[in-house]
């Protein structure tokens, strides 16, 4: 099957839906349309993105025989229900993270995906920065040696002030965890995919610096807070965390330390990790995604620039521009979807490269354990 | 007129043609097809990129009423002829740089474009990294003060060895100048567009480190040399420069110093500039395109991260992702084309934001002056 | 009293003793000599450093009326006893960290210092990088706002292999904690001195990646392992930690996360912190000690270069070279000692700027709490 | 002869004289005193630096049998005369750069030094940053291959405004060239010492952005302008350059491009170079002096951290602290003087490592050629 033969509907016309659309266009699948429950927004998005249809209800998509795959770019609270319905309707699913609001839901989705044999992915796109794939290959091929420890963070500043608001700050919309679920799971998915090591236990300490936030009378899109005027606001109680630290014990004895924050001034969206192994260390930051630092003990350190001619055969198919021609955020989406559609087009079996529902479930399980650890102030074992 | 109403044909299926295609898809114009004179390559590209038609001759495109605009992503030697034919056929043109092989040709194209009233652009995409637009706005709004000097470079390593080969090394294919024309003109277009200052005189010293290169029996695409095996090679004399330095005197007394090189090991594709003004300095490097350094004398320096909420109203329309979500090389193409198609769609008059044929002509004139200066070892005045 | 009137003896001719000597020479105090119990080493050091006397026993120093101050640059296990004897003999003391092997010892030294009224400092020199003083002043003057969280690390690679050995790896020589005590306390002293906030509780997870190391038959100096041949080695059991993570709760609700490691390949000696406050964030790394990153939410970030003309009046006396003339590790020692001797010369009362025995004691108390937390896997409250 | 046996007098109590003093103390030579013609300043400096004598006239130093070496840290206009007198009096000389006001003077000093057999050095200390020594060794041992080109700059901002003033801006005090002589010669000495290649021809374009500056009624020390009040000023005509570009042709065909500026806002004191060779490129910036970038074409780039265990045997004696313990500006002085005094102490013959009068003369010759080139707008051959 060719990519052009695959029909795709994108659900959600907020910030991230159009990002999906552009990436899908670039890899050459056939987009049937975009959906928003607000007909005006749906039509605007359809026009803006030059797509065939503006959907306004999910049932229409499920009934559309032209649609083979649905992309879910909707608030977290809807992920479970829409994923379930899509799978039941025989559609492949690419769902934004986190996969569900709790582990019961995500476990059910994993089982349903397995039953149906449909491709079911969670959009942990950060794996697909080429140098993150290269780091994965470096660990897998033994360059790094035994992994001793991983340290990193994912920090932002878009919720710094108590006047910053988004549906994600509400537990009922985004889930009981916020910074951990929204950005922390990206980091955890990334380091577990790179190292191939599962997290066995977690210890967490979370922090809500603004127990009350001021909500604009008309709610706003993610990340757009900075240009908002602050005229009409109402107080709203917040139980989700603004920041936190998580310690992890991984298979084989490795440890990981993660800091998350949505209240660190000046860090717009910074994900960093450093993996220390018995032979080498590797370090990457989203602030310079085309560069991988490789630490050596007895020789100079190395800096690998993203370059199809310098990365391994594993990574090369997922990087499209010559060295020095920077790839960025939208390119990681493109490559993530490329892996997903290659699996669909080839009818691939075995463990695919894209983040599966099973892996998305693991992140939900980790979130549950993190919340429990934070509340009980003790190490919590993780069973998936 | 809406973007979707505009039909576009892309000519050239090498490295850069597909880059055009992806960018065009992202902004939502209607691509009619891609052309390569080799039918097999044309069809492969069409399929790979999921496009309607595979063109194999330019006349078909010119005759295609569905085509409003042609993008020329072909070797330099063809730019003049194809641009001319396209304009004469009533098509808007976006041509890869340099616009022509000499100033007579480019002057003719400027006149033809003016006569026809068609949009005619040269693909100096680097202007459209959002922070380069911001630097331009900073200079224009007076933040930088009087521009004293500009220093920078554009360096690569893909032609380091004498076994590296590409059509561009041959004067008859790429022009008498190579590094200056291919990458130097990007830098010169960039700094003249940022500062708004024309170059009045140049002094150049160019260098060919490999007067003989070894050509593969089957010629290769740009940038792909690194993965080539070196089995069958033939010697070929080279007259184009591998590197060089150019001094410039700009309107109002400002000076510029540019180094170009295609033989600097480890620099895959690095463009840097630093503009020193009477109030501030601004510095940008393509190695970190989402960051603009702003130098101050009596206060801390500033680092502006690309962020729609932090850049000016001038720049904001040309950056699509939140702060910290890196934009890169393909995004600069997208924004360059956005400016071009906005001008077409709106029937814009006055000086457009995209790089025009007039500006492309200026670069060709500069190249001629640079070559003359190098040969005669003296300052050469530039008249456009 | 003038600096030249103060007589100083330095005890210890290993790596750090001579660092003290150079710093003392630079600020202009009068060094009477250097001590090593091995007469040959003592004389070599005296000659190499061009000092008057080579001491071989501590009693001679205590009896030397020409000595007003002793600097203790000896293994940790000796800090308590020698500090005590020096104070009892009426000498001011500058002791290398950690102040003692446990909190009983350090508490006793604090009391003794208070009784005698002598100046008693612990060599947490990192405070005295000028930009760390500036960060402190930024927090104190309110620029940063309320401190929400602090994240950072102190990592090295000199003990990466099991063939790396130094007296510090043995609990009986260096203390039950190693990485935490040796480098972690530097970080904790630094962030508590910058923020002015005491640590109230700790949670720790420590890791020994090499439970057995191979000891050279002739023991070696700190840091020199890299050039050692590995001929004759004997196994030795190790109980001290190679790396670890520590979570902290500070006064007023701020949190801190620290990672320490002596087994991270390629990081020779990297200390980093980022303090996130309600108004700004500040970040510093020892890899670029002359640069302070200041994060802003609604304006560009700032980068303050160390420059006497740009730092505050608080910092200015502790930086000696113009902007762009980098200061480094030996300069931080110089400034630390400058603060210490200014206090002595002026007979200063009140809280001095140099790290006092009381603050050194706090670090020992923290180490005890960290060890307890690690062993019991729970938060441990800290009482000083 | 031991370092302690060598008596040294430092002439000049401005900014740089005390820098000499500290470095001399650190290497353990015996400083007899410091000189300033103003008795008050001389005594203040003596006291501040804890030195034996406060000299107020040069004759006294020349007559002082205790003085073996004189360090000249005085305005450029005095370098020739004092160096000459010192050599004639049988004293070794370490002179601040530039060696003289013109090539006749410097040639005479070279001859005089050779006649007397005394050690005669010019303080191009930047060579002695350990990683600059390492770069030199890399070139010498063939790692870099044939040198193709060198690009770099030396830029500052302390003379940005027309209210910035220092004796150096006056041709009669500092020489006809300013930025080139003061900072440009540092760069040229550095790259010629690293590559071992002499400059054969130069082309220059210089720029004076402030033809009139405002002089404070009481003149000020170098670099202190930033904290000056601007109350009482008088206009003074300036003929020396604020910035400029210099192209060079070196032995064997290599080219160099240098930009100098004292009017680039935000660059306090930045020296950068990148040497592109047939095998590797090496790049260093004074903003991160403990890091050397090494560019590779077909493998990842390398970053060498200054570390006695990682640098070559050539460099190791000139770096004193372990990796990660940054060395800076004062350390480069220390190492420069170490090389100088080792030559004196050992009675070394042959080409010493420290910058000799012959090399200082080369820089003066280069300055003369640069000035001629700038005035005549043509390439000027250099004969030493």
Coordinates of C-alpha atoms in Angstrom, one line a residue, chain C residues 2 4 15 19 22 24-29 46-51 129 154 156-157 222-223 226-227 266-270 286-291 305-310 316 320-331 334 338, chain D residues 2 4 15 19 22 24-29 46-51 129 154 156-157 222-223 226-227 266-270 286-291 305-310 316 320-331 334 338:
Chain C
X2 CA 47.3 45.3 56.7
X4 CA 51.1 42.0 54.9
X15 CA 46.8 19.3 44.9
X19 CA 46.3 26.5 45.1
X22 CA 49.0 31.1 45.0
X24 CA 47.4 33.9 49.3
X25 CA 50.3 35.4 47.4
X26 CA 48.0 37.2 45.1
X27 CA 46.1 39.0 47.8
X28 CA 49.3 39.9 49.6
X29 CA 49.3 38.2 53.0
X46 CA 58.6 25.1 49.8
X47 CA 61.1 25.4 47.0
X48 CA 58.6 25.1 44.2
X49 CA 56.4 27.7 45.7
X50 CA 59.3 30.0 46.9
X51 CA 58.2 30.1 50.5
X129 CA 33.0 33.3 41.4
X154 CA 27.8 18.7 40.2
X156 CA 32.8 14.7 37.3
X157 CA 34.3 11.7 35.5
X222 CA 43.4 13.4 43.7
X223 CA 42.6 13.8 40.0
X226 CA 44.3 9.7 34.2
X227 CA 48.0 9.5 33.7
X266 CA 33.3 13.7 29.7
X267 CA 32.2 16.0 32.5
X268 CA 35.5 16.9 34.1
X269 CA 34.1 19.1 36.8
X270 CA 30.8 20.7 36.0
X286 CA 31.1 26.3 35.9
X287 CA 31.8 25.4 32.3
X288 CA 31.3 29.1 31.5
X289 CA 31.8 30.8 34.8
X290 CA 32.0 34.3 33.4
X291 CA 28.5 34.3 32.1
X305 CA 29.1 38.8 31.2
X306 CA 31.3 39.2 34.2
X307 CA 32.5 42.8 34.0
X308 CA 33.2 45.1 36.9
X309 CA 31.3 47.8 35.0
X310 CA 28.1 45.6 34.8
X316 CA 32.5 44.6 42.1
X320 CA 39.6 42.1 39.3
X321 CA 39.8 42.0 35.6
X322 CA 37.8 43.9 32.9
X323 CA 35.0 42.2 31.1
X324 CA 36.1 39.6 28.7
X325 CA 39.3 38.8 30.6
X326 CA 38.1 35.5 32.0
X327 CA 38.5 34.7 35.7
X328 CA 38.5 31.1 36.7
X329 CA 39.1 28.5 39.4
X330 CA 42.2 30.1 41.0
X331 CA 40.5 33.5 41.0
X334 CA 41.7 34.5 45.7
X338 CA 40.2 38.1 50.2
Chain D
X2 CA 66.2 28.9 40.6
X4 CA 63.7 32.6 43.5
X15 CA 45.8 48.1 34.9
X19 CA 48.5 41.7 36.5
X22 CA 50.4 38.6 40.5
X24 CA 55.2 36.7 38.9
X25 CA 54.3 35.9 42.5
X26 CA 52.6 32.8 41.4
X27 CA 55.6 31.4 39.5
X28 CA 57.8 32.3 42.4
X29 CA 60.3 34.8 41.1
X46 CA 53.6 48.7 46.5
X47 CA 51.4 48.6 49.6
X48 CA 48.4 47.1 47.8
X49 CA 50.6 44.4 46.2
X50 CA 52.7 43.8 49.3
X51 CA 56.1 44.4 47.5
X129 CA 46.2 29.8 27.1
X154 CA 39.4 40.4 18.1
X156 CA 35.8 44.9 22.2
X157 CA 33.2 47.5 23.1
X222 CA 42.3 51.8 30.3
X223 CA 38.9 50.0 30.4
X226 CA 32.2 52.6 31.9
X227 CA 32.0 53.9 35.5
X266 CA 28.4 43.6 24.0
X267 CA 31.7 42.1 23.1
X268 CA 33.8 43.0 26.1
X269 CA 37.0 41.3 24.8
X270 CA 36.5 38.5 22.4
X286 CA 38.5 33.6 24.4
X287 CA 34.8 33.6 25.6
X288 CA 35.4 29.9 26.4
X289 CA 39.1 29.5 26.7
X290 CA 39.0 26.1 28.2
X291 CA 37.5 24.5 25.2
X305 CA 38.3 20.4 27.3
X306 CA 41.5 21.8 28.8
X307 CA 42.7 18.9 31.0
X308 CA 46.3 18.0 31.9
X309 CA 45.4 14.4 31.2
X310 CA 44.0 15.1 27.7
X316 CA 50.9 19.8 29.8
X320 CA 48.1 23.7 36.3
X321 CA 44.6 22.7 37.2
X322 CA 42.6 19.6 36.6
X323 CA 40.0 19.5 33.8
X324 CA 37.0 21.5 34.6
X325 CA 38.9 23.9 36.9
X326 CA 38.8 26.8 34.5
X327 CA 42.0 28.8 33.8
X328 CA 41.6 32.3 32.6
X329 CA 43.3 35.6 31.7
X330 CA 45.7 35.7 34.7
X331 CA 46.7 32.1 34.2
X334 CA 51.5 33.1 34.5
X338 CA 56.9 30.7 33.3

